PDB file of C-alpha atoms in Angstrom:
ATOM      1  CA  MET A   1       0.000   0.000   0.000  1.00  0.00           C
ATOM      2  CA  ARG A   2       1.296   3.441  -0.897  1.00  0.00           C
ATOM      3  CA  LYS A   3       2.691   5.664   1.868  1.00  0.00           C
ATOM      4  CA  LEU A   4       0.180   8.420   1.071  1.00  0.00           C
ATOM      5  CA  VAL A   5      -2.704   6.057   1.749  1.00  0.00           C
ATOM      6  CA  THR A   6      -1.259   4.579   4.937  1.00  0.00           C
ATOM      7  CA  ASP A   7      -0.449   8.013   6.349  1.00  0.00           C
ATOM      8  CA  GLU A   8      -4.009   9.162   5.688  1.00  0.00           C
ATOM      9  CA  ILE A   9      -5.463   6.071   7.330  1.00  0.00           C
ATOM     10  CA  VAL A  10      -3.221   6.414  10.386  1.00  0.00           C
ATOM     11  CA  LYS A  11      -4.293  10.045  10.781  1.00  0.00           C
ATOM     12  CA  HIS A  12      -7.993   9.165  10.708  1.00  0.00           C
ATOM     13  CA  VAL A  13      -7.479   6.229  13.069  1.00  0.00           C
ATOM     14  CA  ALA A  14      -5.788   8.537  15.587  1.00  0.00           C
ATOM     15  CA  GLU A  15      -8.708  10.971  15.341  1.00  0.00           C
ATOM     16  CA  TRP A  16     -11.204   8.176  15.956  1.00  0.00           C
ATOM     17  CA  GLY A  17      -9.236   7.116  19.022  1.00  0.00           C
ATOM     18  CA  HIS A  18      -9.158  10.668  20.447  1.00  0.00           C
ATOM     19  CA  GLN A  19     -12.889  11.058  19.826  1.00  0.00           C
ATOM     20  CA  GLY A  20     -13.659   7.775  21.575  1.00  0.00           C
ATOM     21  CA  LEU A  21     -15.210   6.212  18.475  1.00  0.00           C
ATOM     22  CA  ILE A  22     -13.036   3.103  18.812  1.00  0.00           C
ATOM     23  CA  ASP A  23     -11.608   1.378  21.883  1.00  0.00           C
ATOM     24  CA  SER A  24      -7.919   1.196  22.736  1.00  0.00           C
ATOM     25  CA  ASP A  25      -7.476  -2.377  21.480  1.00  0.00           C
ATOM     26  CA  THR A  26      -8.959  -1.535  18.099  1.00  0.00           C
ATOM     27  CA  LEU A  27      -6.831   1.619  17.956  1.00  0.00           C
ATOM     28  CA  ALA A  28      -3.646  -0.352  18.615  1.00  0.00           C
ATOM     29  CA  THR A  29      -4.572  -2.996  16.042  1.00  0.00           C
ATOM     30  CA  LEU A  30      -5.271  -0.440  13.318  1.00  0.00           C
ATOM     31  CA  GLN A  31      -2.115   1.526  14.064  1.00  0.00           C
ATOM     32  CA  ASP A  32      -0.014  -1.624  13.868  1.00  0.00           C
ATOM     33  CA  ARG A  33      -1.751  -2.582  10.641  1.00  0.00           C
ATOM     34  CA  TYR A  34      -1.353   0.698   8.752  1.00  0.00           C
ATOM     35  CA  GLN A  35       1.708   2.279  10.311  1.00  0.00           C
ATOM     36  CA  SER A  36       4.058   3.244   7.476  1.00  0.00           C
ATOM     37  CA  ASP A  37       7.324   1.352   7.400  1.00  0.00           C
ATOM     38  CA  VAL A  38       9.841   2.227   4.708  1.00  0.00           C
ATOM     39  CA  SER A  39      12.898   1.069   6.606  1.00  0.00           C
ATOM     40  CA  VAL A  40      15.811  -0.674   4.970  1.00  0.00           C
ATOM     41  CA  GLY A  41      14.807  -3.862   6.773  1.00  0.00           C
ATOM     42  CA  ARG A  42      11.373  -3.879   5.185  1.00  0.00           C
ATOM     43  CA  VAL A  43      12.799  -3.281   1.705  1.00  0.00           C
ATOM     44  CA  LEU A  44      15.361  -6.039   2.247  1.00  0.00           C
ATOM     45  CA  LEU A  45      12.592  -8.359   3.413  1.00  0.00           C
ATOM     46  CA  ARG A  46      10.639  -7.771   0.213  1.00  0.00           C
ATOM     47  CA  TRP A  47      13.648  -8.546  -1.960  1.00  0.00           C
ATOM     48  CA  LEU A  48      14.351 -11.664   0.071  1.00  0.00           C
ATOM     49  CA  GLY A  49      10.765 -12.646  -0.591  1.00  0.00           C
ATOM     50  CA  PHE A  50      11.315 -12.379  -4.344  1.00  0.00           C
ATOM     51  CA  VAL A  51      14.470 -14.494  -4.067  1.00  0.00           C
ATOM     52  CA  ALA A  52      12.613 -17.040  -1.946  1.00  0.00           C
ATOM     53  CA  VAL A  53       9.852 -17.422  -4.541  1.00  0.00           C
ATOM     54  CA  PHE A  54      12.446 -17.931  -7.284  1.00  0.00           C
ATOM     55  CA  LEU A  55      14.400 -20.561  -5.344  1.00  0.00           C
ATOM     56  CA  LEU A  56      11.245 -22.375  -4.288  1.00  0.00           C
ATOM     57  CA  ALA A  57      10.083 -22.430  -7.903  1.00  0.00           C
ATOM     58  CA  MET A  58      13.368 -24.062  -8.871  1.00  0.00           C
ATOM     59  CA  SER A  59      12.805 -26.708  -6.207  1.00  0.00           C
ATOM     60  CA  ILE A  60       9.422 -27.531  -7.741  1.00  0.00           C
ATOM     61  CA  LEU A  61      11.043 -28.032 -11.149  1.00  0.00           C
ATOM     62  CA  GLY A  62      13.577 -30.331  -9.540  1.00  0.00           C
ATOM     63  CA  PHE A  63      10.843 -32.309  -7.827  1.00  0.00           C
ATOM     64  CA  ILE A  64       8.970 -32.766 -11.100  1.00  0.00           C
ATOM     65  CA  GLY A  65      12.130 -33.927 -12.834  1.00  0.00           C
ATOM     66  CA  LEU A  66      12.832 -36.515 -10.120  1.00  0.00           C
ATOM     67  CA  THR A  67       9.321 -37.946 -10.113  1.00  0.00           C
ATOM     68  CA  LEU A  68       8.720 -38.241 -13.846  1.00  0.00           C
ATOM     69  CA  GLY A  69       9.613 -41.707 -15.058  1.00  0.00           C
ATOM     70  CA  GLU A  70       9.545 -43.216 -11.575  1.00  0.00           C
ATOM     71  CA  ALA A  71       6.930 -45.451 -10.002  1.00  0.00           C
ATOM     72  CA  SER A  72       6.035 -42.624  -7.649  1.00  0.00           C
ATOM     73  CA  ALA A  73       5.142 -40.313 -10.537  1.00  0.00           C
ATOM     74  CA  TYR A  74       1.412 -40.995 -10.124  1.00  0.00           C
ATOM     75  CA  LEU A  75       1.622 -39.807  -6.525  1.00  0.00           C
ATOM     76  CA  ALA A  76       3.358 -36.588  -7.449  1.00  0.00           C
ATOM     77  CA  SER A  77       0.285 -34.845  -8.895  1.00  0.00           C
ATOM     78  CA  PRO A  78      -2.040 -35.234  -5.896  1.00  0.00           C
ATOM     79  CA  LEU A  79       0.871 -34.497  -3.560  1.00  0.00           C
ATOM     80  CA  LEU A  80       1.674 -31.239  -5.345  1.00  0.00           C
ATOM     81  CA  ALA A  81      -2.008 -30.284  -5.506  1.00  0.00           C
ATOM     82  CA  GLY A  82      -2.410 -30.878  -1.771  1.00  0.00           C
ATOM     83  CA  VAL A  83       0.701 -28.869  -0.952  1.00  0.00           C
ATOM     84  CA  ALA A  84      -0.466 -26.039  -3.227  1.00  0.00           C
ATOM     85  CA  TYR A  85      -3.850 -25.833  -1.505  1.00  0.00           C
ATOM     86  CA  ALA A  86      -2.355 -25.963   2.002  1.00  0.00           C
ATOM     87  CA  LEU A  87       0.174 -23.234   1.179  1.00  0.00           C
ATOM     88  CA  TRP A  88      -2.528 -21.102  -0.453  1.00  0.00           C
ATOM     89  CA  VAL A  89      -4.800 -21.313   2.602  1.00  0.00           C
ATOM     90  CA  GLN A  90      -1.995 -20.557   5.050  1.00  0.00           C
ATOM     91  CA  GLY A  91      -0.512 -17.818   2.864  1.00  0.00           C
ATOM     92  CA  THR A  92      -3.794 -15.948   2.408  1.00  0.00           C
ATOM     93  CA  ARG A  93      -4.437 -16.216   6.134  1.00  0.00           C
ATOM     94  CA  MET A  94      -1.039 -14.693   6.957  1.00  0.00           C
ATOM     95  CA  ALA A  95      -1.229 -12.032   4.247  1.00  0.00           C
ATOM     96  CA  THR A  96      -4.694 -10.843   5.312  1.00  0.00           C
ATOM     97  CA  ASP A  97      -4.121 -10.931   9.064  1.00  0.00           C
ATOM     98  CA  PRO A  98      -5.332  -7.601  10.540  1.00  0.00           C
ATOM     99  CA  LYS A  99      -2.025  -7.021  12.352  1.00  0.00           C
ATOM    100  CA  GLN A 100       0.007  -7.755   9.189  1.00  0.00           C
ATOM    101  CA  THR A 101       2.735  -9.374  11.265  1.00  0.00           C
ATOM    102  CA  TYR A 102       3.748 -11.790   8.504  1.00  0.00           C
ATOM    103  CA  ALA A 103       2.327 -10.020   5.459  1.00  0.00           C
ATOM    104  CA  THR A 104       5.414 -10.498   3.275  1.00  0.00           C
ATOM    105  CA  SER A 105       5.825 -14.140   4.259  1.00  0.00           C
ATOM    106  CA  GLY A 106       2.164 -14.718   3.505  1.00  0.00           C
ATOM    107  CA  ALA A 107       2.521 -13.156   0.056  1.00  0.00           C
ATOM    108  CA  VAL A 108       5.528 -15.401  -0.590  1.00  0.00           C
ATOM    109  CA  LEU A 109       3.544 -18.491   0.391  1.00  0.00           C
ATOM    110  CA  VAL A 110       0.618 -17.503  -1.808  1.00  0.00           C
ATOM    111  CA  SER A 111       2.900 -16.911  -4.788  1.00  0.00           C
ATOM    112  CA  PHE A 112       4.692 -20.186  -4.190  1.00  0.00           C
ATOM    113  CA  SER A 113       1.398 -22.047  -3.878  1.00  0.00           C
ATOM    114  CA  LEU A 114       0.405 -20.854  -7.355  1.00  0.00           C
ATOM    115  CA  LEU A 115       3.701 -22.116  -8.757  1.00  0.00           C
ATOM    116  CA  VAL A 116       3.163 -25.449  -7.024  1.00  0.00           C
ATOM    117  CA  GLY A 117      -0.300 -25.590  -8.575  1.00  0.00           C
ATOM    118  CA  LEU A 118       1.254 -25.006 -12.000  1.00  0.00           C
ATOM    119  CA  GLY A 119       3.685 -27.822 -11.237  1.00  0.00           C
ATOM    120  CA  ALA A 120       0.771 -30.088 -10.319  1.00  0.00           C
ATOM    121  CA  LEU A 121      -0.914 -29.375 -13.657  1.00  0.00           C
ATOM    122  CA  ALA A 122       2.291 -30.007 -15.589  1.00  0.00           C
ATOM    123  CA  THR A 123       3.018 -33.236 -13.707  1.00  0.00           C
ATOM    124  CA  THR A 124      -0.502 -34.552 -14.268  1.00  0.00           C
ATOM    125  CA  TYR A 125      -0.257 -33.829 -17.977  1.00  0.00           C
ATOM    126  CA  PHE A 126       3.102 -35.513 -18.487  1.00  0.00           C
ATOM    127  CA  VAL A 127       2.402 -38.489 -16.229  1.00  0.00           C
ATOM    128  CA  PHE A 128      -0.652 -39.418 -18.275  1.00  0.00           C
ATOM    129  CA  GLY A 129       1.201 -39.280 -21.572  1.00  0.00           C
ATOM    130  CA  GLY A 130       0.861 -35.690 -22.689  1.00  0.00           C
ATOM    131  CA  ARG A 131       3.558 -34.528 -25.085  1.00  0.00           C
ATOM    132  CA  ASP A 132       2.106 -31.459 -26.848  1.00  0.00           C
ATOM    133  CA  THR A 133       4.003 -28.946 -24.757  1.00  0.00           C
ATOM    134  CA  GLY A 134       2.991 -25.931 -26.874  1.00  0.00           C
ATOM    135  CA  ASN A 135      -0.789 -25.644 -26.517  1.00  0.00           C
ATOM    136  CA  ALA A 136      -0.947 -27.563 -23.235  1.00  0.00           C
ATOM    137  CA  TYR A 137       1.697 -25.345 -21.657  1.00  0.00           C
ATOM    138  CA  ALA A 138      -0.202 -22.211 -22.677  1.00  0.00           C
ATOM    139  CA  LEU A 139      -3.422 -23.621 -21.227  1.00  0.00           C
ATOM    140  CA  MET A 140      -1.728 -24.472 -17.921  1.00  0.00           C
ATOM    141  CA  LEU A 141      -0.309 -20.963 -17.716  1.00  0.00           C
ATOM    142  CA  ALA A 142      -3.755 -19.499 -18.422  1.00  0.00           C
ATOM    143  CA  ILE A 143      -5.377 -21.605 -15.674  1.00  0.00           C
ATOM    144  CA  THR A 144      -2.718 -20.597 -13.149  1.00  0.00           C
ATOM    145  CA  SER A 145      -3.046 -16.973 -14.232  1.00  0.00           C
ATOM    146  CA  ALA A 146      -6.808 -17.080 -13.610  1.00  0.00           C
ATOM    147  CA  ALA A 147      -6.187 -18.481 -10.120  1.00  0.00           C
ATOM    148  CA  ALA A 148      -3.659 -15.713  -9.463  1.00  0.00           C
ATOM    149  CA  PHE A 149      -6.102 -12.998 -10.567  1.00  0.00           C
ATOM    150  CA  TYR A 150      -8.812 -14.456  -8.352  1.00  0.00           C
ATOM    151  CA  THR A 151      -6.474 -14.551  -5.360  1.00  0.00           C
ATOM    152  CA  ALA A 152      -5.258 -11.011  -5.967  1.00  0.00           C
ATOM    153  CA  TYR A 153      -8.700  -9.429  -6.191  1.00  0.00           C
ATOM    154  CA  ARG A 154     -10.268 -11.636  -3.525  1.00  0.00           C
ATOM    155  CA  TYR A 155      -7.669 -10.799  -0.892  1.00  0.00           C
ATOM    156  CA  GLY A 156      -6.171  -7.529  -2.185  1.00  0.00           C
ATOM    157  CA  LEU A 157      -2.672  -8.953  -2.788  1.00  0.00           C
ATOM    158  CA  ARG A 158      -0.314  -7.438  -5.356  1.00  0.00           C
ATOM    159  CA  TRP A 159       2.197 -10.265  -5.669  1.00  0.00           C
ATOM    160  CA  PRO A 160      -0.365 -12.731  -7.099  1.00  0.00           C
ATOM    161  CA  LEU A 161      -1.584  -9.979  -9.435  1.00  0.00           C
ATOM    162  CA  LEU A 162       1.914  -9.479 -10.837  1.00  0.00           C
ATOM    163  CA  MET A 163       2.289 -13.226 -11.252  1.00  0.00           C
ATOM    164  CA  GLY A 164      -1.102 -13.471 -12.935  1.00  0.00           C
ATOM    165  CA  ILE A 165      -0.267 -10.747 -15.445  1.00  0.00           C
ATOM    166  CA  LEU A 166       3.128 -12.269 -16.283  1.00  0.00           C
ATOM    167  CA  LEU A 167       1.636 -15.736 -16.681  1.00  0.00           C
ATOM    168  CA  ALA A 168      -1.094 -14.328 -18.924  1.00  0.00           C
ATOM    169  CA  PHE A 169       1.491 -12.695 -21.186  1.00  0.00           C
ATOM    170  CA  HIS A 170       3.532 -15.878 -21.324  1.00  0.00           C
ATOM    171  CA  ALA A 171       0.425 -17.885 -22.139  1.00  0.00           C
ATOM    172  CA  ILE A 172       0.015 -15.706 -25.225  1.00  0.00           C
ATOM    173  CA  GLY A 173       3.271 -17.060 -26.579  1.00  0.00           C
ATOM    174  CA  HIS A 174       6.336 -15.616 -24.899  1.00  0.00           C
ATOM    175  CA  MET A 175       9.300 -17.947 -24.739  1.00  0.00           C
ATOM    176  CA  HIS A 176      12.538 -17.734 -22.822  1.00  0.00           C
ATOM    177  CA  PHE A 177      15.216 -20.293 -22.169  1.00  0.00           C
ATOM    178  CA  TYR A 178      18.842 -20.716 -21.207  1.00  0.00           C
ATOM    179  CA  GLY A 179      21.084 -21.468 -24.165  1.00  0.00           C
ATOM    180  CA  GLY A 180      24.261 -22.365 -22.315  1.00  0.00           C
ATOM    181  CA  ARG A 181      27.510 -20.452 -21.757  1.00  0.00           C
ATOM    182  CA  GLY A 182      25.723 -17.505 -20.185  1.00  0.00           C
ATOM    183  CA  ASN A 183      23.329 -16.975 -23.101  1.00  0.00           C
ATOM    184  CA  TYR A 184      19.625 -16.360 -22.541  1.00  0.00           C
ATOM    185  CA  PHE A 185      16.995 -16.156 -25.269  1.00  0.00           C
ATOM    186  CA  LEU A 186      13.696 -14.276 -25.266  1.00  0.00           C
ATOM    187  CA  ALA A 187      11.096 -14.454 -28.013  1.00  0.00           C
ATOM    188  CA  ILE A 188       7.535 -13.265 -28.578  1.00  0.00           C
ATOM    189  CA  ALA A 189       5.331 -15.404 -30.787  1.00  0.00           C
ATOM    190  CA  ASP A 190       3.155 -12.547 -32.060  1.00  0.00           C
ATOM    191  CA  GLU A 191       4.531  -9.069 -31.431  1.00  0.00           C
ATOM    192  CA  ARG A 192       1.476  -7.268 -32.839  1.00  0.00           C
ATOM    193  CA  LEU A 193      -0.971  -9.202 -30.665  1.00  0.00           C
ATOM    194  CA  THR A 194       1.227  -8.654 -27.618  1.00  0.00           C
ATOM    195  CA  LEU A 195       1.450  -4.943 -28.395  1.00  0.00           C
ATOM    196  CA  ALA A 196      -2.349  -4.659 -28.593  1.00  0.00           C
ATOM    197  CA  ILE A 197      -2.830  -6.522 -25.303  1.00  0.00           C
ATOM    198  CA  SER A 198      -0.094  -4.441 -23.654  1.00  0.00           C
ATOM    199  CA  ALA A 199      -1.789  -1.228 -24.749  1.00  0.00           C
ATOM    200  CA  ALA A 200      -5.065  -2.524 -23.311  1.00  0.00           C
ATOM    201  CA  ALA A 201      -3.295  -3.333 -20.028  1.00  0.00           C
ATOM    202  CA  ILE A 202      -1.884   0.208 -19.863  1.00  0.00           C
ATOM    203  CA  VAL A 203      -5.283   1.795 -20.479  1.00  0.00           C
ATOM    204  CA  PHE A 204      -6.921  -0.503 -17.941  1.00  0.00           C
ATOM    205  CA  GLY A 205      -4.201   0.297 -15.409  1.00  0.00           C
ATOM    206  CA  MET A 206      -4.734   4.030 -15.816  1.00  0.00           C
ATOM    207  CA  TRP A 207      -8.492   3.547 -15.358  1.00  0.00           C
ATOM    208  CA  HIS A 208      -7.803   1.339 -12.345  1.00  0.00           C
ATOM    209  CA  GLU A 209      -5.701   4.024 -10.686  1.00  0.00           C
ATOM    210  CA  ARG A 210      -8.040   6.919 -11.357  1.00  0.00           C
ATOM    211  CA  VAL A 211     -11.411   5.251 -10.809  1.00  0.00           C
ATOM    212  CA  ARG A 212     -11.241   2.023  -8.847  1.00  0.00           C
ATOM    213  CA  GLU A 213      -8.449   3.124  -6.516  1.00  0.00           C
ATOM    214  CA  GLY A 214      -9.903   6.580  -5.944  1.00  0.00           C
ATOM    215  CA  ASN A 215     -11.193   5.689  -2.482  1.00  0.00           C
ATOM    216  CA  LEU A 216      -8.636   5.405   0.284  1.00  0.00           C
ATOM    217  CA  ASP A 217     -10.478   2.439   1.758  1.00  0.00           C
ATOM    218  CA  GLY A 218     -10.035   0.408  -1.445  1.00  0.00           C
ATOM    219  CA  VAL A 219      -8.227  -2.897  -1.045  1.00  0.00           C
ATOM    220  CA  HIS A 220      -6.835  -2.825  -4.571  1.00  0.00           C
ATOM    221  CA  VAL A 221      -4.550   0.178  -4.176  1.00  0.00           C
ATOM    222  CA  GLY A 222      -1.428  -0.268  -6.290  1.00  0.00           C
ATOM    223  CA  PHE A 223      -2.974  -2.700  -8.767  1.00  0.00           C
ATOM    224  CA  GLY A 224      -3.161  -0.125 -11.554  1.00  0.00           C
ATOM    225  CA  ARG A 225       0.549   0.604 -11.231  1.00  0.00           C
ATOM    226  CA  ILE A 226       1.353  -3.048 -11.873  1.00  0.00           C
ATOM    227  CA  TYR A 227      -0.815  -3.142 -15.003  1.00  0.00           C
ATOM    228  CA  ILE A 228       0.848   0.020 -16.331  1.00  0.00           C
ATOM    229  CA  ILE A 229       4.442  -1.038 -15.687  1.00  0.00           C
ATOM    230  CA  VAL A 230       4.047  -4.555 -17.101  1.00  0.00           C
ATOM    231  CA  GLY A 231       2.081  -3.180 -20.058  1.00  0.00           C
ATOM    232  CA  LEU A 232       4.766  -0.610 -20.823  1.00  0.00           C
ATOM    233  CA  LEU A 233       7.487  -3.245 -20.583  1.00  0.00           C
ATOM    234  CA  TYR A 234       5.859  -5.686 -22.993  1.00  0.00           C
ATOM    235  CA  ALA A 235       4.623  -2.954 -25.355  1.00  0.00           C
ATOM    236  CA  ASN A 236       8.119  -1.558 -25.754  1.00  0.00           C
ATOM    237  CA  MET A 237       9.667  -5.003 -26.134  1.00  0.00           C
ATOM    238  CA  SER A 238       7.114  -5.852 -28.830  1.00  0.00           C
ATOM    239  CA  MET A 239       7.882  -2.667 -30.764  1.00  0.00           C
ATOM    240  CA  TRP A 240      11.605  -3.329 -30.382  1.00  0.00           C
ATOM    241  CA  PHE A 241      11.375  -6.943 -31.562  1.00  0.00           C
ATOM    242  CA  LEU A 242       9.463  -5.808 -34.659  1.00  0.00           C
ATOM    243  CA  THR A 243      12.551  -3.829 -35.709  1.00  0.00           C
ATOM    244  CA  ILE A 244      15.067  -6.689 -35.412  1.00  0.00           C
ATOM    245  CA  PRO A 245      16.747  -8.167 -37.215  1.00  0.00           C
ATOM    246  CA  ARG A 246      16.936  -5.471 -39.889  1.00  0.00           C
ATOM    247  CA  GLY A 247      13.365  -4.325 -39.401  1.00  0.00           C
ATOM    248  CA  GLU A 248      11.378  -2.416 -41.981  1.00  0.00           C
ATOM    249  CA  LEU A 249      11.442   1.372 -41.963  1.00  0.00           C
ATOM    250  CA  ALA A 250       7.774   1.515 -40.948  1.00  0.00           C
ATOM    251  CA  ALA A 251       8.477  -0.604 -37.841  1.00  0.00           C
ATOM    252  CA  ILE A 252      11.468   1.554 -36.913  1.00  0.00           C
ATOM    253  CA  LEU A 253       9.456   4.768 -37.274  1.00  0.00           C
ATOM    254  CA  PHE A 254       6.613   3.248 -35.252  1.00  0.00           C
ATOM    255  CA  PHE A 255       9.029   2.275 -32.462  1.00  0.00           C
ATOM    256  CA  THR A 256      10.469   5.798 -32.451  1.00  0.00           C
ATOM    257  CA  ALA A 257       7.021   7.379 -32.429  1.00  0.00           C
ATOM    258  CA  GLY A 258       6.012   5.090 -29.553  1.00  0.00           C
ATOM    259  CA  GLY A 259       8.964   6.245 -27.459  1.00  0.00           C
ATOM    260  CA  ILE A 260       8.224   9.915 -28.165  1.00  0.00           C
ATOM    261  CA  ALA A 261       4.540   9.360 -27.348  1.00  0.00           C
ATOM    262  CA  GLN A 262       5.531   7.952 -23.958  1.00  0.00           C
ATOM    263  CA  LEU A 263       7.612  11.057 -23.240  1.00  0.00           C
ATOM    264  CA  VAL A 264       4.644  13.246 -24.173  1.00  0.00           C
ATOM    265  CA  LEU A 265       2.261  11.243 -21.978  1.00  0.00           C
ATOM    266  CA  GLY A 266       4.752  11.327 -19.117  1.00  0.00           C
ATOM    267  CA  ALA A 267       4.983  15.112 -19.348  1.00  0.00           C
ATOM    268  CA  ARG A 268       1.219  15.479 -19.778  1.00  0.00           C
ATOM    269  CA  PHE A 269       0.283  13.379 -16.747  1.00  0.00           C
ATOM    270  CA  HIS A 270       3.476  14.070 -14.739  1.00  0.00           C
ATOM    271  CA  ASP A 271       4.065  10.325 -14.709  1.00  0.00           C
ATOM    272  CA  GLY A 272       7.650   9.150 -14.420  1.00  0.00           C
ATOM    273  CA  ARG A 273       6.733   5.629 -15.529  1.00  0.00           C
ATOM    274  CA  PHE A 274       5.949   6.708 -19.080  1.00  0.00           C
ATOM    275  CA  THR A 275       8.914   9.077 -19.157  1.00  0.00           C
ATOM    276  CA  GLY A 276      11.300   6.442 -17.854  1.00  0.00           C
ATOM    277  CA  PHE A 277      10.269   3.733 -20.303  1.00  0.00           C
ATOM    278  CA  GLY A 278      10.256   6.250 -23.162  1.00  0.00           C
ATOM    279  CA  ILE A 279      13.804   7.378 -22.472  1.00  0.00           C
ATOM    280  CA  VAL A 280      15.138   3.859 -21.970  1.00  0.00           C
ATOM    281  CA  PHE A 281      13.643   2.383 -25.121  1.00  0.00           C
ATOM    282  CA  LEU A 282      14.446   5.413 -27.243  1.00  0.00           C
ATOM    283  CA  GLY A 283      18.043   4.806 -26.185  1.00  0.00           C
ATOM    284  CA  ILE A 284      17.697   1.112 -27.048  1.00  0.00           C
ATOM    285  CA  ASN A 285      16.221   2.076 -30.406  1.00  0.00           C
ATOM    286  CA  LEU A 286      19.112   4.435 -31.134  1.00  0.00           C
ATOM    287  CA  TYR A 287      21.687   1.846 -30.070  1.00  0.00           C
ATOM    288  CA  THR A 288      20.026  -0.841 -32.226  1.00  0.00           C
ATOM    289  CA  ARG A 289      19.993   1.403 -35.290  1.00  0.00           C
ATOM    290  CA  MET A 290      23.636   2.346 -34.770  1.00  0.00           C
ATOM    291  CA  PHE A 291      24.588  -1.295 -34.306  1.00  0.00           C
ATOM    292  CA  GLU A 292      22.783  -2.316 -37.498  1.00  0.00           C
ATOM    293  CA  GLY A 293      24.160   0.533 -39.574  1.00  0.00           C
ATOM    294  CA  PHE A 294      27.676   1.134 -38.318  1.00  0.00           C
ATOM    295  CA  TRP A 295      28.986  -1.817 -36.279  1.00  0.00           C
ATOM    296  CA  ASP A 296      30.409  -3.581 -39.321  1.00  0.00           C
ATOM    297  CA  GLU A 297      31.310  -0.378 -41.165  1.00  0.00           C
ATOM    298  CA  ILE A 298      33.537   1.460 -38.690  1.00  0.00           C
ATOM    299  CA  SER A 299      36.028   0.496 -36.024  1.00  0.00           C
ATOM    300  CA  LYS A 300      34.671  -0.578 -32.635  1.00  0.00           C
ATOM    301  CA  GLY A 301      36.483   2.244 -30.865  1.00  0.00           C
ATOM    302  CA  THR A 302      34.937   4.863 -33.128  1.00  0.00           C
ATOM    303  CA  PHE A 303      31.520   3.289 -32.696  1.00  0.00           C
ATOM    304  CA  LEU A 304      31.750   3.380 -28.898  1.00  0.00           C
ATOM    305  CA  LEU A 305      33.125   6.938 -28.970  1.00  0.00           C
ATOM    306  CA  ILE A 306      30.179   8.158 -31.049  1.00  0.00           C
ATOM    307  CA  ALA A 307      27.706   6.306 -28.824  1.00  0.00           C
ATOM    308  CA  GLY A 308      29.264   7.847 -25.718  1.00  0.00           C
ATOM    309  CA  LEU A 309      29.170  11.375 -27.159  1.00  0.00           C
ATOM    310  CA  ILE A 310      25.523  10.989 -28.147  1.00  0.00           C
ATOM    311  CA  ALA A 311      24.671   9.752 -24.647  1.00  0.00           C
ATOM    312  CA  MET A 312      26.454  12.760 -23.087  1.00  0.00           C
ATOM    313  CA  ILE A 313      24.629  15.210 -25.365  1.00  0.00           C
ATOM    314  CA  VAL A 314      21.243  13.638 -24.684  1.00  0.00           C
ATOM    315  CA  GLY A 315      21.925  13.610 -20.933  1.00  0.00           C
ATOM    316  CA  TYR A 316      22.952  17.259 -21.006  1.00  0.00           C
ATOM    317  CA  VAL A 317      19.791  18.243 -22.889  1.00  0.00           C
ATOM    318  CA  PHE A 318      17.554  16.433 -20.411  1.00  0.00           C
ATOM    319  CA  GLU A 319      19.453  17.877 -17.445  1.00  0.00           C
ATOM    320  CA  ARG A 320      19.045  21.435 -18.776  1.00  0.00           C
ATOM    321  CA  ARG A 321      15.379  20.782 -19.405  1.00  0.00           C
ATOM    322  CA  ALA A 322      14.879  19.495 -15.868  1.00  0.00           C
ATOM    323  CA  GLN A 323      16.708  22.522 -14.417  1.00  0.00           C
ATOM    324  CA  LYS A 324      14.482  24.931 -16.349  1.00  0.00           C
ATOM    325  CA  LEU A 325      11.376  23.122 -15.108  1.00  0.00           C
ATOM    326  CA  ARG A 326      12.609  23.359 -11.503  1.00  0.00           C
ATOM    327  CA  GLU A 327      13.326  27.062 -11.893  1.00  0.00           C
ATOM    328  CA  ALA A 328       9.885  27.640 -13.420  1.00  0.00           C
ATOM    329  CA  GLY A 329       8.279  25.759 -10.506  1.00  0.00           C
ATOM    330  CA  GLU A 330      10.112  27.811  -7.902  1.00  0.00           C
ATOM    331  CA  SER A 331       9.257  31.163  -9.499  1.00  0.00           C
TER     332      SER A 331
END
């Protein structure tokens, strides 16, 4: 929950306590629940939670690999399903506890339970002879995504929402894998479809922030931000992938126009998310065009020198622009 919201809630709770509208026990519970905490420890705890989900997900993959082909394979599916349900129940209970003592741990358990559920689906499919990994894999991702969306909106949890959105995008046809020797590969099956869905996610996120999250007592505060950020990420990647390798001029111009449009929207709505993504992917666009046009034509040192000079000039222009805006705001 955003600090602005928690500070407002804490202020009203204190007023209710002074006016005698709530008893001391309720006052203490609400203050513990909504007291803002932006300490380094809390931030570190959140990052540890992300790492924990990743490592636990790897353990599930290992478990599936050990069970497939063994006599115990038929027991793996119900075992994983039972573990997923137990973790989901306990995680939602911890994450929604009024005192929020173990909120982060509860969110980790809920996220992990969804991954275990995905593992249960995959194990069931392969144990009973399934081999069509393409369509079946997309369907399993879609089912898990639906469960994540339900959990997020039912209990007001942002981690399952992020997982649900990512799984939904991957169900559309995103592929990534490790190629060995430190090489990773990322591909999008249909860049145009992904771009359209990403744009819809951005629009929905903006509506979510301005309409659904308008009330301070809403339990879905912060959901719109997730839609916007993930939508911007996949929209820009889709436009970028359309320009490589050796993309058509129309695709390159569209990618450039998309980056400029994000800068305009960021300035119009005073939204650093649009500005940030616009700047980053305009830089990626420029680098990609330079790499395609000059990497094989000029020496590497000259190429890097030109790239560095361009980056310095662009940085200087933005810095001067920001200084003028600050001066205009102070006057």
